[in-house]
């Protein structure tokens, strides 16, 4: 599974880097995330149908992130932060953060001190070794991904990145 999907990631990143695909089609495999095409590369169907808990080495949660998640979900014990990677942004890929309560079969759960972050297995490949943080400034407060070892470069606002080949 990892070899097939990683090859697909590298091919898409290569095509994106050298502008072999139009900007709107750089991440075709992400567009088909819930179709049979991406399921073919998934090992979830072969194993169990329940979501898996990932280790801290895959994705880490900062203290500020955990504290903010506890504030957000104080009244909603089933809610969690969904982190994903999509095609777009100024650097090729962008981070997205959503509040959600539905877990799908290809989701992975990262939990720390009762705070949950859920990420699909395709996005996890881009974010392995990263840290999800909560950052506060005068002009905005937001979750962000920091210390992404898979990012070659990113935009100045930190919401998008270029994947290392």
CSV table of N, CA, C and O in Angstrom, one decimal, residues 61-132:
chain,number,residue,atom,x,y,z
A,61,UNK,N,0.8,17.0,18.6
A,61,UNK,CA,-0.1,18.1,18.9
A,61,UNK,C,0.6,18.9,20.0
A,61,UNK,O,1.1,18.4,21.0
A,62,UNK,N,0.7,20.2,19.8
A,62,UNK,CA,1.4,21.1,20.7
A,62,UNK,C,0.5,21.3,21.9
A,62,UNK,O,-0.7,21.1,21.9
A,63,UNK,N,1.1,21.9,23.0
A,63,UNK,CA,0.3,22.2,24.2
A,63,UNK,C,-0.8,23.2,23.9
A,63,UNK,O,-1.9,23.0,24.4
A,64,UNK,N,-0.4,24.2,23.1
A,64,UNK,CA,-1.4,25.2,22.8
A,64,UNK,C,-2.6,24.6,22.0
A,64,UNK,O,-3.7,25.0,22.2
A,65,UNK,N,-2.3,23.7,21.1
A,65,UNK,CA,-3.3,23.0,20.3
A,65,UNK,C,-4.3,22.3,21.2
A,65,UNK,O,-5.5,22.4,21.1
A,66,UNK,N,-3.7,21.5,22.1
A,66,UNK,CA,-4.5,20.7,23.0
A,66,UNK,C,-5.4,21.6,23.9
A,66,UNK,O,-6.6,21.3,24.1
A,67,UNK,N,-4.8,22.7,24.4
A,67,UNK,CA,-5.6,23.6,25.2
A,67,UNK,C,-6.7,24.2,24.5
A,67,UNK,O,-7.9,24.3,25.0
A,68,UNK,N,-6.5,24.6,23.2
A,68,UNK,CA,-7.6,25.2,22.4
A,68,UNK,C,-8.6,24.2,22.0
A,68,UNK,O,-9.8,24.5,22.0
A,69,UNK,N,-8.2,23.0,21.7
A,69,UNK,CA,-9.2,21.9,21.4
A,69,UNK,C,-10.1,21.6,22.6
A,69,UNK,O,-11.3,21.4,22.5
A,70,UNK,N,-9.5,21.7,23.8
A,70,UNK,CA,-10.4,21.4,25.0
A,70,UNK,C,-11.4,22.6,25.2
A,70,UNK,O,-12.5,22.3,25.6
A,71,UNK,N,-11.0,23.8,24.8
A,71,UNK,CA,-11.9,24.9,24.9
A,71,UNK,C,-13.1,24.8,23.9
A,71,UNK,O,-14.2,24.9,24.2
A,72,UNK,N,-12.7,24.4,22.7
A,72,UNK,CA,-13.7,24.3,21.6
A,72,UNK,C,-14.7,23.2,21.8
A,72,UNK,O,-15.9,23.3,21.6
A,73,UNK,N,-14.2,22.1,22.3
A,73,UNK,CA,-15.0,20.9,22.4
A,73,UNK,C,-15.4,20.6,23.9
A,73,UNK,O,-15.6,19.4,24.3
A,74,UNK,N,-15.5,21.6,24.7
A,74,UNK,CA,-15.8,21.4,26.1
A,74,UNK,C,-17.2,20.8,26.3
A,74,UNK,O,-17.5,20.0,27.1
A,75,UNK,N,-18.1,21.2,25.4
A,75,UNK,CA,-19.5,20.7,25.5
A,75,UNK,C,-19.8,19.6,24.5
A,75,UNK,O,-20.9,19.1,24.5
A,76,UNK,N,-18.9,19.4,23.6
A,76,UNK,CA,-19.1,18.4,22.5
A,76,UNK,C,-18.0,17.3,22.6
A,76,UNK,O,-17.0,17.4,22.0
A,77,UNK,N,-18.3,16.2,23.3
A,77,UNK,CA,-17.3,15.2,23.5
A,77,UNK,C,-17.0,14.4,22.2
A,77,UNK,O,-16.0,13.7,22.1
A,78,UNK,N,-18.0,14.4,21.2
A,78,UNK,CA,-17.8,13.6,20.0
A,78,UNK,C,-17.0,14.4,18.9
A,78,UNK,O,-16.6,13.9,17.9
A,79,UNK,N,-16.9,15.7,19.1
A,79,UNK,CA,-16.2,16.6,18.1
A,79,UNK,C,-14.7,16.5,18.1
A,79,UNK,O,-14.1,16.1,19.1
A,80,UNK,N,-14.1,16.8,17.0
A,80,UNK,CA,-12.7,16.8,16.9
A,80,UNK,C,-12.3,17.7,15.8
A,80,UNK,O,-13.1,18.2,15.0
A,81,UNK,N,-11.0,18.0,15.7
A,81,UNK,CA,-10.4,18.8,14.6
A,81,UNK,C,-10.0,17.9,13.5
A,81,UNK,O,-9.2,16.9,13.7
A,82,UNK,N,-10.4,18.2,12.3
A,82,UNK,CA,-10.0,17.4,11.1
A,82,UNK,C,-9.0,18.2,10.4
A,82,UNK,O,-9.2,19.4,10.0
A,83,UNK,N,-7.8,17.6,10.2
A,83,UNK,CA,-6.7,18.2,9.4
A,83,UNK,C,-6.6,17.5,8.1
A,83,UNK,O,-6.6,16.2,8.1
A,84,UNK,N,-6.4,18.2,7.0
A,84,UNK,CA,-6.2,17.5,5.7
A,84,UNK,C,-5.3,18.4,4.8
A,84,UNK,O,-5.1,19.6,5.1
A,85,UNK,N,-4.8,17.8,3.8
A,85,UNK,CA,-4.0,18.5,2.8
A,85,UNK,C,-4.8,18.4,1.5
A,85,UNK,O,-5.3,17.4,1.1
A,86,UNK,N,-4.9,19.5,0.8
A,86,UNK,CA,-5.6,19.6,-0.5
A,86,UNK,C,-4.6,20.3,-1.5
A,86,UNK,O,-3.7,21.0,-1.1
A,87,UNK,N,-4.9,20.1,-2.8
A,87,UNK,CA,-4.2,20.8,-3.8
A,87,UNK,C,-4.6,22.3,-3.8
A,87,UNK,O,-5.8,22.6,-3.6
A,88,UNK,N,-3.7,23.2,-4.0
A,88,UNK,CA,-4.0,24.6,-4.1
A,88,UNK,C,-3.1,25.4,-3.2
A,88,UNK,O,-2.0,24.9,-2.8
A,89,UNK,N,-3.4,26.7,-3.0
A,89,UNK,CA,-2.6,27.6,-2.2
A,89,UNK,C,-1.5,28.1,-3.1
A,89,UNK,O,-1.3,27.8,-4.3
A,90,UNK,N,-0.7,29.0,-2.5
A,90,UNK,CA,0.4,29.6,-3.3
A,90,UNK,C,1.6,28.7,-3.6
A,90,UNK,O,2.4,28.9,-4.5
A,91,UNK,N,1.7,27.6,-2.8
A,91,UNK,CA,2.9,26.7,-3.0
A,91,UNK,C,2.6,25.3,-3.5
A,91,UNK,O,3.4,24.5,-3.6
A,92,UNK,N,1.3,25.1,-3.9
A,92,UNK,CA,1.0,23.8,-4.5
A,92,UNK,C,0.0,22.9,-3.6
A,92,UNK,O,-0.9,22.3,-4.1
A,93,UNK,N,0.2,22.9,-2.3
A,93,UNK,CA,-0.6,22.1,-1.4
A,93,UNK,C,-1.0,23.1,-0.3
A,93,UNK,O,-0.2,23.9,0.2
A,94,UNK,N,-2.2,22.9,0.3
A,94,UNK,CA,-2.6,23.7,1.4
A,94,UNK,C,-3.2,22.9,2.5
A,94,UNK,O,-3.7,21.8,2.3
A,95,UNK,N,-3.0,23.4,3.8
A,95,UNK,CA,-3.5,22.7,4.9
A,95,UNK,C,-4.9,23.2,5.2
A,95,UNK,O,-5.2,24.4,5.0
A,96,UNK,N,-5.8,22.3,5.5
A,96,UNK,CA,-7.2,22.7,5.9
A,96,UNK,C,-7.5,22.2,7.3
A,96,UNK,O,-7.1,21.1,7.6
A,97,UNK,N,-8.3,22.9,8.0
A,97,UNK,CA,-8.7,22.6,9.4
A,97,UNK,C,-10.2,22.7,9.5
A,97,UNK,O,-10.7,23.8,9.1
A,98,UNK,N,-10.9,21.7,9.9
A,98,UNK,CA,-12.3,21.8,10.0
A,98,UNK,C,-12.8,21.1,11.4
A,98,UNK,O,-12.1,20.2,11.8
A,99,UNK,N,-13.9,21.6,11.9
A,99,UNK,CA,-14.5,21.0,13.1
A,99,UNK,C,-15.4,19.9,12.5
A,99,UNK,O,-16.2,20.2,11.6
A,100,UNK,N,-15.4,18.7,13.1
A,100,UNK,CA,-16.1,17.6,12.5
A,100,UNK,C,-16.5,16.6,13.7
A,100,UNK,O,-16.0,16.7,14.8
A,101,UNK,N,-17.5,15.7,13.4
A,101,UNK,CA,-17.8,14.7,14.4
A,101,UNK,C,-18.0,13.3,13.7
A,101,UNK,O,-18.4,12.4,14.4
A,102,UNK,N,-17.8,13.2,12.4
A,102,UNK,CA,-18.0,12.0,11.7
A,102,UNK,C,-16.6,11.4,11.3
A,102,UNK,O,-15.8,12.1,10.7
A,103,UNK,N,-16.4,10.2,11.7
A,103,UNK,CA,-15.1,9.5,11.3
A,103,UNK,C,-15.4,8.5,10.2
A,103,UNK,O,-16.4,7.7,10.3
A,104,UNK,N,-14.6,8.5,9.2
A,104,UNK,CA,-14.7,7.5,8.1
A,104,UNK,C,-13.7,6.4,8.3
A,104,UNK,O,-12.8,6.5,9.1
A,105,UNK,N,-13.8,5.4,7.4
A,105,UNK,CA,-13.0,4.2,7.6
A,105,UNK,C,-11.5,4.5,7.2
A,105,UNK,O,-10.6,3.7,7.7
A,106,UNK,N,-11.2,5.5,6.4
A,106,UNK,CA,-9.8,5.8,6.1
A,106,UNK,C,-9.2,6.9,7.0
A,106,UNK,O,-8.1,7.3,6.7
A,107,UNK,N,-9.9,7.2,8.1
A,107,UNK,CA,-9.3,8.2,9.0
A,107,UNK,C,-8.4,7.6,10.0
A,107,UNK,O,-8.5,6.5,10.4
A,108,UNK,N,-7.5,8.4,10.5
A,108,UNK,CA,-6.5,8.1,11.5
A,108,UNK,C,-6.7,9.1,12.7
A,108,UNK,O,-6.9,10.3,12.4
A,109,UNK,N,-6.7,8.6,13.9
A,109,UNK,CA,-7.0,9.4,15.1
A,109,UNK,C,-5.7,9.7,15.8
A,109,UNK,O,-5.0,8.7,16.1
A,110,UNK,N,-5.4,10.9,16.1
A,110,UNK,CA,-4.3,11.3,16.9
A,110,UNK,C,-4.9,11.9,18.2
A,110,UNK,O,-5.6,12.9,18.1
A,111,UNK,N,-4.6,11.4,19.3
A,111,UNK,CA,-5.2,11.9,20.6
A,111,UNK,C,-4.1,12.2,21.6
A,111,UNK,O,-3.1,11.4,21.7
A,112,UNK,N,-4.3,13.3,22.3
A,112,UNK,CA,-3.4,13.7,23.4
A,112,UNK,C,-4.2,14.3,24.5
A,112,UNK,O,-4.9,15.3,24.2
A,113,UNK,N,-4.1,13.8,25.6
A,113,UNK,CA,-4.8,14.3,26.8
A,113,UNK,C,-6.3,14.6,26.6
A,113,UNK,O,-6.9,15.6,27.0
A,114,UNK,N,-6.9,13.7,25.8
A,114,UNK,CA,-8.4,13.8,25.5
A,114,UNK,C,-8.7,14.7,24.3
A,114,UNK,O,-9.9,14.7,23.9
A,115,UNK,N,-7.8,15.4,23.8
A,115,UNK,CA,-8.0,16.2,22.6
A,115,UNK,C,-7.7,15.3,21.3
A,115,UNK,O,-6.7,14.7,21.3
A,116,UNK,N,-8.7,15.4,20.4
A,116,UNK,CA,-8.6,14.5,19.2
A,116,UNK,C,-8.4,15.3,17.9
A,116,UNK,O,-9.1,16.3,17.7
A,117,UNK,N,-7.5,14.8,17.1
A,117,UNK,CA,-7.3,15.3,15.7
A,117,UNK,C,-7.4,14.1,14.8
A,117,UNK,O,-6.8,13.1,15.1
A,118,UNK,N,-8.2,14.3,13.8
A,118,UNK,CA,-8.4,13.2,12.8
A,118,UNK,C,-7.9,13.6,11.5
A,118,UNK,O,-8.0,14.8,11.0
A,119,UNK,N,-7.2,12.7,10.8
A,119,UNK,CA,-6.6,13.0,9.5
A,119,UNK,C,-6.8,11.7,8.6
A,119,UNK,O,-6.7,10.6,9.1
A,120,UNK,N,-7.1,11.9,7.3
A,120,UNK,CA,-7.2,10.8,6.4
A,120,UNK,C,-5.8,10.3,6.1
A,120,UNK,O,-4.8,11.0,6.2
A,121,UNK,N,-5.7,9.0,5.7
A,121,UNK,CA,-4.4,8.4,5.5
A,121,UNK,C,-3.6,9.0,4.3
A,121,UNK,O,-2.4,9.0,4.3
A,122,UNK,N,-4.3,9.6,3.3
A,122,UNK,CA,-3.5,10.3,2.2
A,122,UNK,C,-2.9,11.6,2.8
A,122,UNK,O,-1.7,11.8,2.5
A,123,UNK,N,-3.6,12.4,3.5
A,123,UNK,CA,-3.0,13.6,4.1
A,123,UNK,C,-1.9,13.3,5.1
A,123,UNK,O,-0.9,14.0,5.2
A,124,UNK,N,-2.1,12.2,5.8
A,124,UNK,CA,-1.1,11.8,6.8
A,124,UNK,C,0.3,11.6,6.2
A,124,UNK,O,1.3,11.9,6.8
A,125,UNK,N,0.3,11.1,5.0
A,125,UNK,CA,1.6,10.9,4.3
A,125,UNK,C,2.4,12.2,4.1
A,125,UNK,O,3.6,12.2,4.1
A,126,UNK,N,1.6,13.3,3.9
A,126,UNK,CA,2.2,14.6,3.7
A,126,UNK,C,2.6,15.2,5.0
A,126,UNK,O,3.5,16.1,5.0
A,127,UNK,N,2.0,14.8,6.1
A,127,UNK,CA,2.2,15.5,7.4
A,127,UNK,C,3.0,14.7,8.4
A,127,UNK,O,3.1,15.1,9.5
A,128,UNK,N,3.5,13.5,8.1
A,128,UNK,CA,4.2,12.6,9.0
A,128,UNK,C,5.4,13.4,9.6
A,128,UNK,O,6.2,14.0,8.9
A,129,UNK,N,5.4,13.4,10.9
A,129,UNK,CA,6.5,14.1,11.6
A,129,UNK,C,6.2,15.6,11.9
A,129,UNK,O,7.0,16.2,12.5
A,130,UNK,N,5.1,16.1,11.5
A,130,UNK,CA,4.7,17.5,11.7
A,130,UNK,C,4.1,17.7,13.1
A,130,UNK,O,3.7,16.7,13.8
A,131,UNK,N,3.9,18.9,13.4
A,131,UNK,CA,3.2,19.3,14.6
A,131,UNK,C,2.0,20.2,14.3
A,131,UNK,O,2.2,21.2,13.5
A,132,UNK,N,0.9,19.9,14.9
A,132,UNK,CA,-0.3,20.8,14.8
A,132,UNK,C,-0.2,21.7,16.0
A,132,UNK,O,-0.1,21.3,17.1
